XYZ file of C-alpha atoms in Angstrom:
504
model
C 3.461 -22.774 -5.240
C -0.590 -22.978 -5.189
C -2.459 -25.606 -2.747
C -5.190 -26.739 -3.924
C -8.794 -27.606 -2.690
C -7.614 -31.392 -2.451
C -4.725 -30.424 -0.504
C -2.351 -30.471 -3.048
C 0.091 -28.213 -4.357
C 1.348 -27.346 -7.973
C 4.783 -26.377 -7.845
C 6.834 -25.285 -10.788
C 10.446 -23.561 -11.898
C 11.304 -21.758 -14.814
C 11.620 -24.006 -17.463
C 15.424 -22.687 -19.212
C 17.677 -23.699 -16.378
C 18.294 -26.948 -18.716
C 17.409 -30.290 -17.523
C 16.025 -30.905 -14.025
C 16.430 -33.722 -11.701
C 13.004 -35.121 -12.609
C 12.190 -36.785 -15.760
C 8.997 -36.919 -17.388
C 7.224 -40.083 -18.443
C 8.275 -41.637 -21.963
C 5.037 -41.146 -23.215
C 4.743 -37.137 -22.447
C 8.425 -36.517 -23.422
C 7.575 -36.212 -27.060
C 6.595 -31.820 -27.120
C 6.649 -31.626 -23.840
C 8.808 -28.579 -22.990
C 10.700 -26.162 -25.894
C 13.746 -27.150 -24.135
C 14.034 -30.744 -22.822
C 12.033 -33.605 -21.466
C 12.362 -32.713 -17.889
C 9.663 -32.089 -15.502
C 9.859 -28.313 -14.369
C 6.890 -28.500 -12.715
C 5.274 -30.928 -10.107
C 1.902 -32.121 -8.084
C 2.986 -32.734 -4.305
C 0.515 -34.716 -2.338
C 0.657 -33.031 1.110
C -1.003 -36.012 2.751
C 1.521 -38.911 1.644
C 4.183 -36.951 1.244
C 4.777 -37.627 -2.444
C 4.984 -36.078 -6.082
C 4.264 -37.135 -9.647
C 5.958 -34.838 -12.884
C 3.451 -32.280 -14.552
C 4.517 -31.284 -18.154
C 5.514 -27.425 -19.196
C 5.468 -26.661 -22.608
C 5.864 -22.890 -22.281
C 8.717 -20.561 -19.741
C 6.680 -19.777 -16.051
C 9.839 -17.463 -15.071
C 8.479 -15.154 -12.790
C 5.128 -15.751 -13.311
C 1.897 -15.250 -11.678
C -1.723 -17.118 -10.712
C -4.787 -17.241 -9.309
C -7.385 -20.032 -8.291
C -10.880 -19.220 -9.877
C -14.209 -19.331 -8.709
C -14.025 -23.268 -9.928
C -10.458 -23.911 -7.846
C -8.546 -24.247 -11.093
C -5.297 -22.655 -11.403
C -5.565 -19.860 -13.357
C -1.402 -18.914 -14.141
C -0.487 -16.426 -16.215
C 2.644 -14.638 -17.868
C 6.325 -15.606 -17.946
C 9.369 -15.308 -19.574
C 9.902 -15.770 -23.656
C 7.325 -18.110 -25.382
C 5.315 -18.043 -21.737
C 4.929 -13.949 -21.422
C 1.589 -14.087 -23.198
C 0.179 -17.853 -21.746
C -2.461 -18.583 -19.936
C -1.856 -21.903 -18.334
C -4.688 -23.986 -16.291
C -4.671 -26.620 -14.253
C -7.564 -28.208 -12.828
C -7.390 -30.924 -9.941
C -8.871 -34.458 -9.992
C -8.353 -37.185 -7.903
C -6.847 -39.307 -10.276
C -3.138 -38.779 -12.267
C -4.774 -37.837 -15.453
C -4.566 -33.777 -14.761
C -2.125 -32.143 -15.898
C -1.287 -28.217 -17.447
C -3.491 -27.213 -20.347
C -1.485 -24.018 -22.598
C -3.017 -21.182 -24.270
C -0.101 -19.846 -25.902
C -1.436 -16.509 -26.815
C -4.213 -15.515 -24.792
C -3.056 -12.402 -22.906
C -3.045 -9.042 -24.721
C 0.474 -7.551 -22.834
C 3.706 -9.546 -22.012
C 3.175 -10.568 -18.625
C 6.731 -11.295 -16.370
C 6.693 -10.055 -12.500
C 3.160 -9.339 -12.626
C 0.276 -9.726 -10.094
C -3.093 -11.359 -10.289
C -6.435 -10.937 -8.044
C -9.508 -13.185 -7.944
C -12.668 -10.090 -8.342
C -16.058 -10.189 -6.980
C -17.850 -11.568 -10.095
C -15.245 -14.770 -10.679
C -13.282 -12.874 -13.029
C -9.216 -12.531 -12.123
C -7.459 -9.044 -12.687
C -3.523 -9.348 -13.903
C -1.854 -6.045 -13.114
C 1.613 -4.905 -14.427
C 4.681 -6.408 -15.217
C 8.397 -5.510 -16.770
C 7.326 -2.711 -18.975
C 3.239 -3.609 -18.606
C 1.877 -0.770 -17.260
C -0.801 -1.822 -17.899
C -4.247 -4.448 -16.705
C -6.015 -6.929 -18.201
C -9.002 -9.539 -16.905
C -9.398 -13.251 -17.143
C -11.804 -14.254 -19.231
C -10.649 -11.468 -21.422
C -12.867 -7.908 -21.029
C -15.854 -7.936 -23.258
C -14.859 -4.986 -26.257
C -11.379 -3.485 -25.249
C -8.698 -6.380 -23.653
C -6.276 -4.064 -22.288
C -6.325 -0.928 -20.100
C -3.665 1.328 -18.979
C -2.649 2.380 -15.471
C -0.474 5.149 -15.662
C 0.561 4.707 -11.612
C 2.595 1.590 -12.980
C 4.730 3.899 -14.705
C 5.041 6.460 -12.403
C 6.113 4.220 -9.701
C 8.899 2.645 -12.028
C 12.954 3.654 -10.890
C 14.761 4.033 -13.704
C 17.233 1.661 -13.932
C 16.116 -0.536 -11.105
C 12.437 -0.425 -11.583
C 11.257 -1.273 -7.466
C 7.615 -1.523 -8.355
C 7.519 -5.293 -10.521
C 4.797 -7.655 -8.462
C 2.747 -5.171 -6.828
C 0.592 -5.921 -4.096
C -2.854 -6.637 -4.370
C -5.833 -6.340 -2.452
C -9.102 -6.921 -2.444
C -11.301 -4.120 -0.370
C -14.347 -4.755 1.167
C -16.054 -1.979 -0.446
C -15.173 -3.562 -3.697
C -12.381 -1.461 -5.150
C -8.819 -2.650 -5.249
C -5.522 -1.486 -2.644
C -2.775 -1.815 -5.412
C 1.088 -0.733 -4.056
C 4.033 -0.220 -5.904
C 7.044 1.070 -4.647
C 6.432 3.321 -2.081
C 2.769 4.271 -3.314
C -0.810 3.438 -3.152
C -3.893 3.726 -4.900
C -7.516 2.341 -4.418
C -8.232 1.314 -7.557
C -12.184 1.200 -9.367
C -11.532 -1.918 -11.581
C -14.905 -1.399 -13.113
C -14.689 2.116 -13.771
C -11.204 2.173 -14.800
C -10.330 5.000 -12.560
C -8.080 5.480 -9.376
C -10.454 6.681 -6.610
C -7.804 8.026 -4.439
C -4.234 7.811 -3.413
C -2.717 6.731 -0.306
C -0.184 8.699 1.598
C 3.691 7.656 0.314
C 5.146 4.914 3.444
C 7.345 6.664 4.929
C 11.202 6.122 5.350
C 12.226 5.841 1.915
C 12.794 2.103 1.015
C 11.379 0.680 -1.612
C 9.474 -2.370 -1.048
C 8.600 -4.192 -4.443
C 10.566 -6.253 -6.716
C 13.797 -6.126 -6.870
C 13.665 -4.068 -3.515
C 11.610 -6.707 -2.389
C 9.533 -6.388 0.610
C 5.917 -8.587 1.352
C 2.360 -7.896 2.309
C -0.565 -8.628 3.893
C -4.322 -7.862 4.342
C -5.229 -8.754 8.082
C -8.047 -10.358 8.684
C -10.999 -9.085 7.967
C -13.816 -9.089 10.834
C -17.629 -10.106 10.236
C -18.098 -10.254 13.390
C -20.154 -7.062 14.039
C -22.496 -5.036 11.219
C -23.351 -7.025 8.293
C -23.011 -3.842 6.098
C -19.610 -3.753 4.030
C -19.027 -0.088 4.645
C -18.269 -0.965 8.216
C -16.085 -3.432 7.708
C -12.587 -2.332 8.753
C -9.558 -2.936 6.158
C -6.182 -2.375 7.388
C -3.005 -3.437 5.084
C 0.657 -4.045 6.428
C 3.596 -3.639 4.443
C 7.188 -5.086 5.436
C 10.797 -5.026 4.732
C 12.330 -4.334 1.114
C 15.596 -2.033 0.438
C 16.727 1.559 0.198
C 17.385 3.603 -3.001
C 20.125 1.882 -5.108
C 20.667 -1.573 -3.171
C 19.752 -3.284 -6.274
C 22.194 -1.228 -8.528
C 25.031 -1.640 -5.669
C 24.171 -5.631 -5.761
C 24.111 -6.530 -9.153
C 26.187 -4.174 -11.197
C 29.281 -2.910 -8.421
C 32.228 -5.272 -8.623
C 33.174 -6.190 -6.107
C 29.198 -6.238 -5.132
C 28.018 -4.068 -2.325
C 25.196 -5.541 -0.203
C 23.245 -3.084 1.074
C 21.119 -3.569 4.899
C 17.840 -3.946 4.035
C 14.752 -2.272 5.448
C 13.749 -3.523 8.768
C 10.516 -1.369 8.891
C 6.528 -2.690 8.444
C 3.884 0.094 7.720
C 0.172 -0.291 8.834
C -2.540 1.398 7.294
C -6.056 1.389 7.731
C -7.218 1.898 4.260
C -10.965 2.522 4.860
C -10.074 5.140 7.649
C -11.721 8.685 5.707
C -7.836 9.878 6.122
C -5.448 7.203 6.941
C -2.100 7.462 7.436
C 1.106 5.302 8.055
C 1.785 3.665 11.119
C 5.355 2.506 11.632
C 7.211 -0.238 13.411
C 10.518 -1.613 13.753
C 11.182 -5.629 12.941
C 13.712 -7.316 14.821
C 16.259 -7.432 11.902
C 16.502 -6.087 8.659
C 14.886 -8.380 5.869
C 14.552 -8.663 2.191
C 13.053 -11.059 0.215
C 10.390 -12.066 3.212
C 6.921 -14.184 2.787
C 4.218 -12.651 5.084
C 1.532 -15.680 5.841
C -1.718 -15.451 7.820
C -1.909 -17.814 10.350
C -5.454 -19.443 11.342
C -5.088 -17.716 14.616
C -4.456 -14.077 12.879
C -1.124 -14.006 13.771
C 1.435 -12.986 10.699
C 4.361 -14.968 9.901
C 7.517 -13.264 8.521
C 9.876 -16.116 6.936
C 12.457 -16.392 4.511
C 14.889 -13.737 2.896
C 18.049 -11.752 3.872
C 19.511 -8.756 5.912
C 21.416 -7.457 3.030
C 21.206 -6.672 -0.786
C 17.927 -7.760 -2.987
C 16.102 -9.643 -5.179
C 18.282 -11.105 -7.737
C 20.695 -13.900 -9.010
C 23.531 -13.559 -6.474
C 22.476 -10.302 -5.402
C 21.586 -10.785 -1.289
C 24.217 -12.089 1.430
C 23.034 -12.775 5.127
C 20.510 -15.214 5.149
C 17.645 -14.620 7.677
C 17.485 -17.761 9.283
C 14.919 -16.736 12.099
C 11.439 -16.125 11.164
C 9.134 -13.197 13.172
C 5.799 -13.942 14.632
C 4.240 -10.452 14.261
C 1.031 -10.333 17.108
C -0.960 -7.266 15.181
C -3.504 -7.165 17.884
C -1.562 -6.907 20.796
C -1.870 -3.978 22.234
C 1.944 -2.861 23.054
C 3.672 -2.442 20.331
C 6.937 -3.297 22.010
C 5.610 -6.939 21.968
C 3.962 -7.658 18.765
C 7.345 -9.119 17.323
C 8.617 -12.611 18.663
C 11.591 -14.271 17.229
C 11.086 -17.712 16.568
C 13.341 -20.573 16.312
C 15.678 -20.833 13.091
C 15.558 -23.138 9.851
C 19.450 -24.869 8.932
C 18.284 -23.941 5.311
C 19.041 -20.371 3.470
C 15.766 -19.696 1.880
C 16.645 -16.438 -0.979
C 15.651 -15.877 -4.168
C 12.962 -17.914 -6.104
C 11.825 -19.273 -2.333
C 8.170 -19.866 -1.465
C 5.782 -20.598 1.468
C 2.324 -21.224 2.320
C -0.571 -22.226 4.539
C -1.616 -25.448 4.380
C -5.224 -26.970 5.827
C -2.968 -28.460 8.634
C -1.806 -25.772 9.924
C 1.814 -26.060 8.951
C 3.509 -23.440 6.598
C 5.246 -25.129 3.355
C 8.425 -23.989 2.288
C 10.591 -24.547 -0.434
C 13.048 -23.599 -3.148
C 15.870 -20.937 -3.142
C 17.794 -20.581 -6.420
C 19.904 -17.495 -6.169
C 22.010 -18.515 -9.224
C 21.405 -18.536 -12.779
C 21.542 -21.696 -13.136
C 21.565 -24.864 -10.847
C 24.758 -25.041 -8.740
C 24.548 -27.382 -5.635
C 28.105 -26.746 -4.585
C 28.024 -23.060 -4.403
C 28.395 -21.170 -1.381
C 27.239 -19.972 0.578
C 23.854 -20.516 -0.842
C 23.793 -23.326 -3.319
C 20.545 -24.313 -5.176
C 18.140 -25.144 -2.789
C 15.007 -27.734 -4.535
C 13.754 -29.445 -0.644
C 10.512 -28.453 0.719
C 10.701 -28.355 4.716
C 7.411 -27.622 7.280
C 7.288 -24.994 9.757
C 5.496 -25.881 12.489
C 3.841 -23.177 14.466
C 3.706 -22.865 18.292
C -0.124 -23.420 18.041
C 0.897 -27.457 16.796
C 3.200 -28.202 20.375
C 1.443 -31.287 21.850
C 0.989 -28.701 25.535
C -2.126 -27.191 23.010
C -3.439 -30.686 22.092
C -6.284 -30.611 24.911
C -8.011 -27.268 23.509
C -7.680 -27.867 20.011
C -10.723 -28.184 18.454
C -11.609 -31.135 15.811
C -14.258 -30.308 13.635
C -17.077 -32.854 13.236
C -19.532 -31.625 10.648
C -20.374 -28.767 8.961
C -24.499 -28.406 8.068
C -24.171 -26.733 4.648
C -27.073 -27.397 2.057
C -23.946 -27.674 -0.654
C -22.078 -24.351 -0.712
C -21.691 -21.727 1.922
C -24.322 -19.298 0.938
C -23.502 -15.223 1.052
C -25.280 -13.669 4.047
C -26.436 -17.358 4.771
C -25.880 -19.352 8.377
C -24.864 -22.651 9.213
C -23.899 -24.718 11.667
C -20.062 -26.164 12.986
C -20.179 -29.208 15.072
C -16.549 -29.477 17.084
C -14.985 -31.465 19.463
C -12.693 -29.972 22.427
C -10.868 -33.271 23.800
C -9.963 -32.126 27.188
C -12.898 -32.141 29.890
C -13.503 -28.466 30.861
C -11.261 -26.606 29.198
C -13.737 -24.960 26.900
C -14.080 -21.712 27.622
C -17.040 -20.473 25.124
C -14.969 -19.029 23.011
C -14.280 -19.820 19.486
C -13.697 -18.068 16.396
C -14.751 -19.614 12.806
C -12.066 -18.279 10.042
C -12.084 -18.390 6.189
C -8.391 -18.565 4.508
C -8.111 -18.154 1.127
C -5.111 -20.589 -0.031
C -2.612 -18.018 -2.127
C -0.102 -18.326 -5.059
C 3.299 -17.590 -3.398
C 6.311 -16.724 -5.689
C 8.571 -13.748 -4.786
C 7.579 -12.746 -1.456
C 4.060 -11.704 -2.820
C 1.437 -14.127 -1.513
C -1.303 -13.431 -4.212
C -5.124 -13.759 -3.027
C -3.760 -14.201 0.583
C -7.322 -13.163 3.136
C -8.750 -14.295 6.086
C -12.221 -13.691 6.954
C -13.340 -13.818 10.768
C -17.048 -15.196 10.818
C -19.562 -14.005 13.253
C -20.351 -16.879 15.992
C -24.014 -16.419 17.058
C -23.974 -18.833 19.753
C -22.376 -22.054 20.679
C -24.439 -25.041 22.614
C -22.901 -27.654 24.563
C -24.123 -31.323 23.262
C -22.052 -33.404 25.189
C -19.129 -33.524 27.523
C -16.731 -33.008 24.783
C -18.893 -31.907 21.633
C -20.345 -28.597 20.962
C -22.143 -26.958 18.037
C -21.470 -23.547 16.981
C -24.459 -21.026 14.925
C -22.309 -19.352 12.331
C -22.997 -16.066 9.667
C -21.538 -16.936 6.748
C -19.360 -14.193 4.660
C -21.547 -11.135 3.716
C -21.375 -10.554 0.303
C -18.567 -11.501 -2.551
C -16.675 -8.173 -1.750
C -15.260 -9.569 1.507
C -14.852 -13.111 0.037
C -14.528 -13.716 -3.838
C -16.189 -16.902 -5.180
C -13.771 -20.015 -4.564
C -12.653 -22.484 -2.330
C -11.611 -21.938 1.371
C -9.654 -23.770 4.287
C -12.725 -23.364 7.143
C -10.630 -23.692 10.559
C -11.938 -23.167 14.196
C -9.950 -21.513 16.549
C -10.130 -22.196 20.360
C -7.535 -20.388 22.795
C -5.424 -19.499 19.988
C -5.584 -22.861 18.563
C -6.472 -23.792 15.328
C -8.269 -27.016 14.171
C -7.124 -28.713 10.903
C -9.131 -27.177 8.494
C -11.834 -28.593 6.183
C -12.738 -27.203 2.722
C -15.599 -24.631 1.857
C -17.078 -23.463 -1.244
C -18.038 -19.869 -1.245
């Protein structure tokens, strides 16, 4: 899934389950897919609640994407025909959009791999099944292809544990890339690996199949202007130990192993950082990890036992974790929140959306469609998780925004001004934050492109008895926020605002 700048969101399957329960029109049948005239893809329109067909003419299995600078989807990879297509789509306000195929654009097969929007616009597509190697989009002027030999070195034999690594983007410009149980920051221009990380400790692995999630917290602007002093911290959760996916998917009877119930913290642009450790609640594989406006991380989705895999987890995680990674006991920076009815497992998916809510959908943990099975039959709804933050008790501090004062796009090292709205009488309390989140490509617990950006608030004057208007610093520099479209919300007492859309 990918929202998009108009708040809607592409969603798409692999395309060789066999027909789906959506047909395309008549007139887009003809070549539409190599395998039948079935939509495997789909435009949802968050606002009424509704969804037209999009046409697939090449496999997205396991797939990956990116918005650009532009907010077109840039999605790469897949399985088969799709391993070396770059597919686009581009959103208009109409019903005339649709996918646009390159069918042979990428220089390596790309399945399980992971992409990253860069500084300059361009979008870097790292690894995948037997890849070990990266590649840019637009294709690198001279040589396409470039090898990273910490792709193979972080490969199990046999069960592989380092497919979809996580990606982030640094403030000092050079890339946090994990796999397994290691990390490296990455020089994408020079083509060389500046340093390496120490190995998270405990021993589970924590990428695909092992799969675990991650996250860059937010990033603060709200003191130096000067990237070197802007602090980057990554967190790392869940996954499985040594040989869970072996036990799962070749052992008969199968053997679900308990996942990992550990998260790592590391503060990357410490001179020597190390690992900080914490115990979740409950053991979970297969988990998204979504910034919430407020900072806050959301843990959803996944299981307690086995991995990543058709058929190969057991013990749905019904509960998601709110995860509080400023609070300053670490006995309380997990809270168990109130459970979903619906298994979400393999091939699930969640993200932000400009509301507020979390979208989540999907869960196909067979290898084909099978409604009936059980205990965890295809899943195809979407459902919305509705944060705390959303209760109507909150209503009175949440802030509307009025207008932005923006001469066109938000301007690197630029200000501008945030008129808001608090509707109760005197419960402001001169405190707001102003927060950038990038929207992200979610497929297998890897929310690509995922940041959030805390903006500096210079001051705030009072207007009236309910409106207010806020002095704001935009984003420094392209390092701490690549080119592209964000959701701009304002946060009052922990409270988001819906959020309105930027161009950086």
């Amino acid at each position: 899934m990918q929202l998009l700048h108009n708040n809607k969101v592409v969603i798409f399957d692999r395309t060789d389950y066999g027909p789906s329960n959506l047909s395309l029109p008549s007139q887009t049948c003809r070549n539409a897919t190599v395998f039948d005239c079935s939509a495997h893809s789909l435009l949802y329109d968050v606002a009424s609640n509704t969804f037209r067909p999009l046409t697939l003419r090449s496999d997205t299995w396991c797939s990956s994407g990116s918005l650009n600078a532009s907010g077109s989807l840039i999605q790469t990879g897949g399985y088969g025909v799709g391993e070396r297509v770059v597919r686009i789509f581009t959103p208009c306000d109409g019903v005339s959009c649709d996918w646009v195929e390159n069918r042979a654009y990428l220089s390596s097969r790309r399945w399980y791999s992971t992409n990253q929007i860069l500084p300059d616009g361009r979008i870097i597509i790292v690894g995948g099944r037997r890849a070990f190697t990266y590649e840019f989009y637009p294709k690198n002027p001279g040589k396409s292809v470039f090898i990273l030999r910490f792709l193979a070195e972080t490969r199990d034999p046999n069960e592989e544990n380092n497919l979809y690594p996580f990606l982030h983007l640094l403030p000092d410009g050079n890339l946090f890339i994990f796999a397994n149980r290691r990390s490296i920051l990455f020089d994408f221009v020079n083509h060389r690996i500046v340093k390496e990380f120490p190995v998270i400790p405990g021993g589970d692995k924590r990428n695909y199949p092992s799969t675990g999630s991650s996250v860059l917290l937010p990033l603060s602007l709200t003191g130096e202007n000067n990237r070197s002093k802007i602090a980057a911290e990554v967190m790392v959760c869940g996954g499985a130990p040594p040989g869970a996916f072996l036990k799962a998917a070749r052992t008969i009877p199968k053997i679900f192993v308990g996942a990992s119930r550990t998260c790592g913290r590391l503060k990357v642009t410490d001179p020597n950082p190390s690992w900080v450790m914490e115990q979740m609640p409950s053991p979970r594989v297969m988990p998204d990890m979504l910034l919430l406006p407020n900072g806050d991380v959301l843990i959803i989705n996944g299981a307690s036992n086995g991995t990543a895999g058709w058929e190969d987890a057991t013990n749905a995680v019904l509960n998601p974790i709110l995860y509080l990674p400023d609070e300053p006991d670490p006995t309380r920076r997990f809270e168990i929140l109130a459970p979903t009815r619906i298994p979400r497992m393999y091939h699930s998916a969640s993200l932000l959306l400009a509301d507020g809510r979390v979208l989540i959908g999907g869960s196909n943990p067979h290898r084909n469609y099978n409604f009936t099975a059980r205990h965890y039959p295809t899943e195809l709804s979407l459902e919305a998780y509705l944060p705390r933050y959303l209760d109507p008790q909150y209503s009175g501090v949440r802030p509307s925004i009025v207008t932005v004062e923006l001469a066109g796009n938000m301007l690197y090292g630029k200000s501008f001004a945030v008129t808001f709205v608090i509707p109760a009488f005197g419960m402001f309390d001169g405190r707001v934050s102003v927060r950038l989140v990038a929207p992200s490509f979610s497929t297998h617990s890897t929310a690509m492109n995922q940041r959030m950006l805390v903006l500096r608030v210079r001051r705030v004057v009072q207007l009236s008895v309910f409106a207010y208007k806020a002095d704001v610093y935009g984003p420094t520099n392209s390092y701490v926020a690549p080119p592209g479209y964000y959701m701009m919300f304002m946060v009052h007492r922990g409270t988001p605002s819906v959020a309105i859309w930027v161009k950086v």
